[in-house]
Amino acid sequence: MASESAVRKSLFAVGIELDGEGYHPRAWRRAGHEPTLLLSPRRLRAQVAAAENAGFTFATFDDSIAPAGEIAGRIDAIGRASFVAATTSTIGLVPVVATTYGEPFHISTQLATLDYASRGRAGWLAADDPDTARTWGAAPRVTEDDIRHERGDAIEVARRLWDSWEDDAVVRDYAAGKFLNRDRLHHIDFIGETFSVKGPSIVPRPPQGQVVVFGYGTEQSGIDVALVSGAQPSDAVAAVQRARESGAARVLVDLTVALDTPTETAAERLADLGSDVTTNRPVPLHFSGSAADLVVLLTELSAHADGVRLHPVVLDEDLPVLARYVLPALLRAGIAHRPVPGSTLRANLGLSRPANRYAKELTR
């Protein structure tokens, strides 16, 4: 029988964050394109294609309605993911969508639509955005309990709505003139502290049954994939263990990377950018150095975690090195596995397709 470590390595996922110019707030100063192309569809399409061709399991697209770093503008994350859904065939597409103040009904339907557009490759990184209350015109959520409660309610509503259509609800019986079996649609009747949702959804159950839900930290409820990190690799490994003990199905390590390029070392590049790396996301584990040394670190992490999500410091400089040296080495060693066309994000993360909760109730 294969050991737990061997099984984990067989499913080791490698994701990448593709928002903006990179993780460093001054990454735009070293971008390899004209400034006007930052928000262009051509650049987005090329960037995601490069990640897919390299063999990444999934890409995330950060988002917030609050300004980020030195670049104040960005395109909506679900819109970006939906745009590239039609031009890609294997890479998972995971937009960041804040649960704070958002309308969970709309979040649920938008993500279900993304799952249809991508043919089962949609994910959702459920984040918090408590400082944007004024923009939303909402009452601020100021305590950790309030924020956690709203996040949990939003995820629960989305999951119920995805199940509100059973898989066989659409019958398309042309002879009988019947499109739907209304007995297979369900009100979700959710009543929370800050919102209530009746349902059902307006979008049939997504191809994956449930879109894959990602979340930060070791103690989030309702998620499929926990993203953890730590100041040192040993701290990240300890966080992986805590997340497993709290019941997370899959645990991935968040890691920022600055790599040596053919013309400059990672240290020289970081010195040019400046050291004030700031972000509103908790991503403290950092690697800088050669591609070979990064492969060693990822191989070590593969014995503990179910994968990693890499945050290139400058996308235009680090993504080519990852694609040319790091991913090929992981694929050759059997650490990472290139997703194949037709597979779902769930399958590539080792997650099963969940049964519909309402169908289960009817068969008791």
CSV table of C-alpha atoms in Angstrom, one decimal:
chain,number,residue,atom,x,y,z
A,1,MET,CA,0.0,0.0,0.0
A,2,ALA,CA,1.3,3.5,-0.9
A,3,SER,CA,2.4,5.7,2.0
A,4,GLU,CA,0.5,8.8,2.9
A,5,SER,CA,3.5,10.9,1.6
A,6,ALA,CA,3.5,9.0,-1.7
A,7,VAL,CA,-0.2,9.5,-2.2
A,8,ARG,CA,0.2,13.2,-1.4
A,9,LYS,CA,3.0,13.6,-4.0
A,10,SER,CA,0.8,11.9,-6.6
A,11,LEU,CA,-1.7,14.7,-6.3
A,12,PHE,CA,0.7,17.6,-5.6
A,13,ALA,CA,-0.9,20.7,-7.1
A,14,VAL,CA,1.1,23.8,-8.3
A,15,GLY,CA,-0.9,27.0,-8.6
A,16,ILE,CA,0.1,30.5,-9.5
A,17,GLU,CA,-1.3,34.0,-8.6
A,18,LEU,CA,-1.7,36.1,-11.8
A,19,ASP,CA,-3.0,39.4,-10.6
A,20,GLY,CA,-1.5,42.6,-11.8
A,21,GLU,CA,2.2,42.8,-12.5
A,22,GLY,CA,3.3,40.5,-9.6
A,23,TYR,CA,3.4,40.3,-5.8
A,24,HIS,CA,5.7,43.2,-5.2
A,25,PRO,CA,3.9,46.6,-5.2
A,26,ARG,CA,6.5,48.0,-7.5
A,27,ALA,CA,6.5,45.1,-10.0
A,28,TRP,CA,5.1,47.4,-12.6
A,29,ARG,CA,8.5,49.2,-12.8
A,30,ARG,CA,10.1,46.0,-14.2
A,31,ALA,CA,7.2,44.9,-16.4
A,32,GLY,CA,8.1,43.7,-19.9
A,33,HIS,CA,5.3,45.5,-21.7
A,34,GLU,CA,3.9,48.9,-22.4
A,35,PRO,CA,2.0,50.3,-19.3
A,36,THR,CA,-1.2,50.6,-21.4
A,37,LEU,CA,-1.3,46.8,-21.9
A,38,LEU,CA,-1.7,46.0,-18.1
A,39,LEU,CA,-5.4,45.6,-18.3
A,40,SER,CA,-5.6,44.4,-21.9
A,41,PRO,CA,-7.2,41.1,-22.9
A,42,ARG,CA,-4.2,40.2,-25.0
A,43,ARG,CA,-1.9,40.3,-22.0
A,44,LEU,CA,-4.3,38.4,-19.8
A,45,ARG,CA,-4.8,35.7,-22.4
A,46,ALA,CA,-1.0,35.3,-23.0
A,47,GLN,CA,-0.2,35.2,-19.3
A,48,VAL,CA,-2.8,32.5,-18.5
A,49,ALA,CA,-1.8,30.5,-21.7
A,50,ALA,CA,1.9,30.6,-20.5
A,51,ALA,CA,0.8,29.2,-17.1
A,52,GLU,CA,-1.3,26.5,-18.7
A,53,ASN,CA,1.4,25.5,-21.1
A,54,ALA,CA,3.9,25.3,-18.3
A,55,GLY,CA,1.6,22.7,-16.5
A,56,PHE,CA,0.3,24.7,-13.6
A,57,THR,CA,-2.8,23.1,-11.9
A,58,PHE,CA,-4.6,26.3,-11.4
A,59,ALA,CA,-4.3,30.1,-11.5
A,60,THR,CA,-5.8,32.5,-9.0
A,61,PHE,CA,-6.9,36.1,-9.7
A,62,ASP,CA,-6.8,38.4,-6.8
A,63,ASP,CA,-9.4,41.1,-6.3
A,64,SER,CA,-10.7,43.8,-4.0
A,65,ILE,CA,-12.7,46.9,-4.5
A,66,ALA,CA,-10.1,48.7,-2.4
A,67,PRO,CA,-7.0,50.1,-4.2
A,68,ALA,CA,-4.0,47.6,-4.2
A,69,GLY,CA,-0.4,48.8,-4.0
A,70,GLU,CA,0.8,51.5,-6.4
A,71,ILE,CA,-1.6,50.4,-9.2
A,72,ALA,CA,-5.2,51.4,-8.3
A,73,GLY,CA,-7.1,49.8,-11.1
A,74,ARG,CA,-7.8,46.1,-11.9
A,75,ILE,CA,-10.5,44.2,-13.8
A,76,ASP,CA,-13.0,42.1,-11.9
A,77,ALA,CA,-11.6,38.7,-11.1
A,78,ILE,CA,-14.6,36.6,-12.2
A,79,GLY,CA,-14.7,38.6,-15.4
A,80,ARG,CA,-11.0,37.8,-16.0
A,81,ALA,CA,-11.5,34.1,-15.3
A,82,SER,CA,-14.5,33.9,-17.5
A,83,PHE,CA,-12.7,35.6,-20.3
A,84,VAL,CA,-9.9,33.0,-20.4
A,85,ALA,CA,-12.2,30.1,-19.8
A,86,ALA,CA,-12.9,29.8,-23.5
A,87,THR,CA,-9.2,30.0,-24.5
A,88,THR,CA,-7.9,27.4,-22.1
A,89,SER,CA,-8.6,23.7,-21.6
A,90,THR,CA,-6.7,22.3,-18.6
A,91,ILE,CA,-5.8,25.0,-16.0
A,92,GLY,CA,-8.2,25.6,-13.1
A,93,LEU,CA,-9.5,29.2,-12.8
A,94,VAL,CA,-9.9,30.5,-9.3
A,95,PRO,CA,-11.1,34.1,-8.8
A,96,VAL,CA,-10.9,35.9,-5.5
A,97,VAL,CA,-14.3,37.0,-4.4
A,98,ALA,CA,-14.8,38.7,-1.1
A,99,THR,CA,-17.7,37.4,1.1
A,100,THR,CA,-17.8,40.6,3.2
A,101,TYR,CA,-20.8,42.7,2.1
A,102,GLY,CA,-21.2,40.8,-1.2
A,103,GLU,CA,-24.5,39.3,-2.4
A,104,PRO,CA,-24.0,35.5,-2.0
A,105,PHE,CA,-26.8,34.8,-4.5
A,106,HIS,CA,-24.9,36.7,-7.2
A,107,ILE,CA,-21.6,35.2,-6.2
A,108,SER,CA,-23.0,31.7,-6.4
A,109,THR,CA,-24.5,32.2,-9.9
A,110,GLN,CA,-21.4,33.9,-11.3
A,111,LEU,CA,-19.2,31.1,-10.1
A,112,ALA,CA,-21.6,28.4,-11.4
A,113,THR,CA,-21.6,30.1,-14.7
A,114,LEU,CA,-17.8,30.2,-14.7
A,115,ASP,CA,-17.8,26.4,-14.0
A,116,TYR,CA,-20.0,25.9,-17.2
A,117,ALA,CA,-17.8,28.3,-19.3
A,118,SER,CA,-14.6,26.4,-18.2
A,119,ARG,CA,-16.2,23.0,-18.4
A,120,GLY,CA,-15.6,22.1,-14.8
A,121,ARG,CA,-12.5,24.1,-13.9
A,122,ALA,CA,-13.9,26.8,-11.6
A,123,GLY,CA,-12.8,27.5,-8.1
A,124,TRP,CA,-13.5,30.3,-5.6
A,125,LEU,CA,-11.0,31.9,-3.2
A,126,ALA,CA,-13.4,33.2,-0.5
A,127,ALA,CA,-11.6,36.2,1.0
A,128,ASP,CA,-12.5,38.9,3.5
A,129,ASP,CA,-12.7,42.6,2.6
A,130,PRO,CA,-13.9,44.3,5.8
A,131,ASP,CA,-12.5,47.8,5.0
A,132,THR,CA,-14.7,48.4,2.0
A,133,ALA,CA,-17.9,49.0,3.8
A,134,ARG,CA,-18.2,52.6,2.7
A,135,THR,CA,-17.8,51.7,-0.9
A,136,TRP,CA,-20.5,49.1,-0.6
A,137,GLY,CA,-22.7,51.5,1.5
A,138,ALA,CA,-22.9,48.7,4.1
A,139,ALA,CA,-22.7,48.7,7.9
A,140,PRO,CA,-19.1,47.9,8.7
A,141,ARG,CA,-18.1,44.4,10.0
A,142,VAL,CA,-15.5,45.2,12.6
A,143,THR,CA,-15.0,42.2,14.8
A,144,GLU,CA,-13.3,38.9,13.8
A,145,ASP,CA,-16.5,37.1,14.8
A,146,ASP,CA,-18.7,39.3,12.5
A,147,ILE,CA,-16.3,38.8,9.6
A,148,ARG,CA,-16.0,35.0,10.1
A,149,HIS,CA,-19.7,34.6,10.5
A,150,GLU,CA,-20.5,36.5,7.3
A,151,ARG,CA,-17.9,34.5,5.4
A,152,GLY,CA,-19.3,31.2,6.7
A,153,ASP,CA,-22.9,32.2,5.8
A,154,ALA,CA,-21.9,33.3,2.3
A,155,ILE,CA,-20.1,30.0,1.6
A,156,GLU,CA,-23.1,28.0,3.0
A,157,VAL,CA,-25.6,29.9,0.9
A,158,ALA,CA,-23.4,29.4,-2.3
A,159,ARG,CA,-23.2,25.7,-1.6
A,160,ARG,CA,-26.9,25.3,-1.0
A,161,LEU,CA,-27.7,27.2,-4.2
A,162,TRP,CA,-25.4,25.0,-6.2
A,163,ASP,CA,-27.3,22.0,-4.9
A,164,SER,CA,-30.7,23.7,-5.4
A,165,TRP,CA,-30.9,22.1,-8.8
A,166,GLU,CA,-30.5,18.3,-8.7
A,167,ASP,CA,-28.3,16.9,-11.5
A,168,ASP,CA,-31.3,15.5,-13.3
A,169,ALA,CA,-33.5,18.5,-12.9
A,170,VAL,CA,-33.3,19.4,-16.6
A,171,VAL,CA,-35.2,16.7,-18.5
A,172,ARG,CA,-35.6,18.3,-22.0
A,173,ASP,CA,-38.5,16.0,-22.9
A,174,TYR,CA,-39.5,17.6,-26.2
A,175,ALA,CA,-42.4,15.1,-26.9
A,176,ALA,CA,-44.0,16.0,-23.6
A,177,GLY,CA,-43.1,19.7,-23.8
A,178,LYS,CA,-41.3,19.5,-20.5
A,179,PHE,CA,-38.0,21.1,-19.9
A,180,LEU,CA,-37.7,20.9,-16.1
A,181,ASN,CA,-38.7,18.4,-13.4
A,182,ARG,CA,-39.8,20.9,-10.8
A,183,ASP,CA,-39.6,18.3,-8.1
A,184,ARG,CA,-35.8,18.4,-8.6
A,185,LEU,CA,-35.6,22.1,-7.7
A,186,HIS,CA,-35.4,23.2,-4.1
A,187,HIS,CA,-35.8,26.4,-2.0
A,188,ILE,CA,-32.8,26.7,0.3
A,189,ASP,CA,-34.6,28.8,2.9
A,190,PHE,CA,-31.4,30.3,4.5
A,191,ILE,CA,-31.9,32.8,7.3
A,192,GLY,CA,-28.8,34.4,8.7
A,193,GLU,CA,-27.9,37.4,10.9
A,194,THR,CA,-27.3,39.8,8.0
A,195,PHE,CA,-29.2,38.3,5.0
A,196,SER,CA,-31.7,35.7,4.0
A,197,VAL,CA,-31.9,33.7,0.8
A,198,LYS,CA,-34.9,31.8,-0.5
A,199,GLY,CA,-33.6,30.2,-3.7
A,200,PRO,CA,-33.5,28.2,-5.8
A,201,SER,CA,-30.6,29.3,-8.0
A,202,ILE,CA,-31.2,30.6,-11.6
A,203,VAL,CA,-28.2,28.4,-12.8
A,204,PRO,CA,-28.4,24.6,-12.9
A,205,ARG,CA,-26.0,22.6,-10.8
A,206,PRO,CA,-22.4,23.3,-11.9
A,207,PRO,CA,-20.5,20.6,-13.8
A,208,GLN,CA,-18.4,19.9,-10.7
A,209,GLY,CA,-21.5,19.7,-8.5
A,210,GLN,CA,-19.8,22.2,-6.2
A,211,VAL,CA,-17.3,24.7,-7.3
A,212,VAL,CA,-14.0,24.2,-5.4
A,213,VAL,CA,-13.9,26.6,-2.5
A,214,PHE,CA,-10.5,27.8,-1.3
A,215,GLY,CA,-9.9,29.8,1.9
A,216,TYR,CA,-7.1,31.3,4.0
A,217,GLY,CA,-5.9,29.9,7.3
A,218,THR,CA,-6.1,26.8,9.4
A,219,GLU,CA,-9.5,27.0,10.9
A,220,GLN,CA,-12.0,28.0,8.1
A,221,SER,CA,-15.2,26.0,7.9
A,222,GLY,CA,-16.9,25.1,4.6
A,223,ILE,CA,-13.9,25.1,2.4
A,224,ASP,CA,-12.3,22.4,0.3
A,225,VAL,CA,-8.8,23.8,0.1
A,226,ALA,CA,-7.0,25.7,2.9
A,227,LEU,CA,-4.1,28.1,2.0
A,228,VAL,CA,-1.6,28.4,4.8
A,229,SER,CA,1.9,29.8,5.1
A,230,GLY,CA,4.6,30.6,7.7
A,231,ALA,CA,7.7,32.7,8.2
A,232,GLN,CA,9.9,29.7,7.6
A,233,PRO,CA,9.3,26.4,5.9
A,234,SER,CA,9.0,24.6,9.2
A,235,ASP,CA,6.3,27.1,10.2
A,236,ALA,CA,4.4,26.4,7.0
A,237,VAL,CA,4.6,22.6,7.6
A,238,ALA,CA,3.2,23.1,11.1
A,239,ALA,CA,0.4,25.2,9.7
A,240,VAL,CA,-0.4,22.4,7.2
A,241,GLN,CA,-0.7,20.0,10.1
A,242,ARG,CA,-3.0,22.3,12.0
A,243,ALA,CA,-5.2,22.7,9.0
A,244,ARG,CA,-5.4,19.0,8.5
A,245,GLU,CA,-6.4,18.5,12.2
A,246,SER,CA,-9.2,21.1,11.7
A,247,GLY,CA,-10.6,19.0,8.9
A,248,ALA,CA,-9.4,20.7,5.7
A,249,ALA,CA,-9.7,18.3,2.8
A,250,ARG,CA,-6.6,19.7,1.0
A,251,VAL,CA,-3.9,22.0,2.3
A,252,LEU,CA,-1.7,24.2,0.1
A,253,VAL,CA,1.2,26.4,1.0
A,254,ASP,CA,1.4,30.0,-0.1
A,255,LEU,CA,4.9,31.0,-1.2
A,256,THR,CA,6.2,34.2,-2.8
A,257,VAL,CA,9.1,33.6,-5.2
A,258,ALA,CA,11.9,35.8,-6.7
A,259,LEU,CA,14.1,33.8,-9.0
A,260,ASP,CA,17.5,34.3,-10.6
A,261,THR,CA,17.1,35.3,-14.3
A,262,PRO,CA,19.7,34.9,-17.0
A,263,THR,CA,20.8,38.6,-16.5
A,264,GLU,CA,20.3,39.2,-12.7
A,265,THR,CA,20.2,37.4,-9.5
A,266,ALA,CA,17.0,37.4,-7.4
A,267,ALA,CA,18.8,39.5,-4.8
A,268,GLU,CA,19.7,42.1,-7.3
A,269,ARG,CA,16.1,42.3,-8.6
A,270,LEU,CA,14.7,42.6,-5.1
A,271,ALA,CA,17.2,45.4,-4.3
A,272,ASP,CA,16.1,47.3,-7.3
A,273,LEU,CA,12.5,46.9,-6.3
A,274,GLY,CA,12.9,47.9,-2.7
A,275,SER,CA,12.2,45.9,0.4
A,276,ASP,CA,8.8,47.3,1.4
A,277,VAL,CA,6.7,44.3,0.2
A,278,THR,CA,3.2,45.0,1.5
A,279,THR,CA,-0.1,43.3,0.8
A,280,ASN,CA,-3.5,42.8,2.3
A,281,ARG,CA,-3.2,39.0,2.0
A,282,PRO,CA,-1.3,36.8,4.5
A,283,VAL,CA,1.6,35.4,2.5
A,284,PRO,CA,4.7,35.6,4.7
A,285,LEU,CA,6.8,32.6,3.4
A,286,HIS,CA,9.3,33.8,0.8
A,287,PHE,CA,11.9,32.2,-1.4
A,288,SER,CA,14.6,34.0,-3.4
A,289,GLY,CA,17.3,32.2,-5.4
A,290,SER,CA,17.9,29.8,-8.2
A,291,ALA,CA,15.3,27.7,-9.9
A,292,ALA,CA,17.1,24.6,-8.8
A,293,ASP,CA,16.9,25.5,-5.2
A,294,LEU,CA,13.2,26.3,-5.5
A,295,VAL,CA,12.7,22.8,-6.9
A,296,VAL,CA,14.4,21.4,-3.8
A,297,LEU,CA,12.1,23.4,-1.5
A,298,LEU,CA,9.0,22.3,-3.4
A,299,THR,CA,10.1,18.7,-3.3
A,300,GLU,CA,10.5,19.0,0.5
A,301,LEU,CA,7.1,20.6,0.9
A,302,SER,CA,5.5,17.9,-1.3
A,303,ALA,CA,6.1,15.4,1.6
A,304,HIS,CA,3.8,17.4,3.8
A,305,ALA,CA,1.4,19.6,1.8
A,306,ASP,CA,-1.0,18.8,-1.1
A,307,GLY,CA,0.4,21.6,-3.2
A,308,VAL,CA,1.6,25.1,-3.3
A,309,ARG,CA,0.4,28.4,-4.7
A,310,LEU,CA,3.3,30.6,-6.1
A,311,HIS,CA,3.3,34.4,-6.0
A,312,PRO,CA,5.9,35.7,-8.5
A,313,VAL,CA,7.4,38.9,-7.4
A,314,VAL,CA,7.4,40.2,-11.0
A,315,LEU,CA,5.2,38.1,-13.3
A,316,ASP,CA,7.0,39.1,-16.5
A,317,GLU,CA,10.4,38.0,-15.1
A,318,ASP,CA,9.6,35.0,-12.8
A,319,LEU,CA,6.9,33.3,-14.8
A,320,PRO,CA,9.2,32.5,-17.7
A,321,VAL,CA,11.8,31.0,-15.3
A,322,LEU,CA,9.1,28.9,-13.6
A,323,ALA,CA,7.9,27.7,-17.0
A,324,ARG,CA,11.3,26.9,-18.4
A,325,TYR,CA,13.1,25.4,-15.3
A,326,VAL,CA,10.9,24.8,-12.3
A,327,LEU,CA,7.7,23.1,-13.7
A,328,PRO,CA,9.6,20.9,-16.1
A,329,ALA,CA,11.8,19.6,-13.2
A,330,LEU,CA,8.8,18.9,-11.0
A,331,LEU,CA,7.0,17.1,-13.9
A,332,ARG,CA,10.1,15.0,-14.8
A,333,ALA,CA,10.5,14.0,-11.1
A,334,GLY,CA,6.8,13.0,-10.9
A,335,ILE,CA,6.2,15.6,-8.1
A,336,ALA,CA,3.7,17.6,-10.2
A,337,HIS,CA,1.4,16.3,-12.9
A,338,ARG,CA,0.1,18.2,-15.9
A,339,PRO,CA,-3.7,18.5,-16.0
A,340,VAL,CA,-5.2,16.9,-19.1
A,341,PRO,CA,-8.0,18.2,-21.2
A,342,GLY,CA,-11.4,17.1,-19.9
A,343,SER,CA,-10.4,16.8,-16.3
A,344,THR,CA,-12.0,19.0,-13.7
A,345,LEU,CA,-10.3,21.1,-11.1
A,346,ARG,CA,-11.8,18.8,-8.4
A,347,ALA,CA,-10.2,15.8,-10.0
A,348,ASN,CA,-6.8,17.5,-10.4
A,349,LEU,CA,-6.9,18.4,-6.6
A,350,GLY,CA,-7.9,14.8,-5.6
A,351,LEU,CA,-11.4,15.9,-4.6
A,352,SER,CA,-14.5,13.8,-5.4
A,353,ARG,CA,-17.7,15.2,-6.9
A,354,PRO,CA,-20.0,15.7,-3.9
A,355,ALA,CA,-23.5,14.2,-3.8
A,356,ASN,CA,-26.4,16.7,-3.9
A,357,ARG,CA,-27.7,17.3,-0.4
A,358,TYR,CA,-31.3,17.5,-1.4
A,359,ALA,CA,-31.1,14.3,-3.5
A,360,LYS,CA,-29.7,12.5,-0.5
A,361,GLU,CA,-32.6,13.7,1.6
A,362,LEU,CA,-35.1,12.3,-0.9
A,363,THR,CA,-33.6,8.8,-0.9
A,364,ARG,CA,-33.4,8.3,2.9
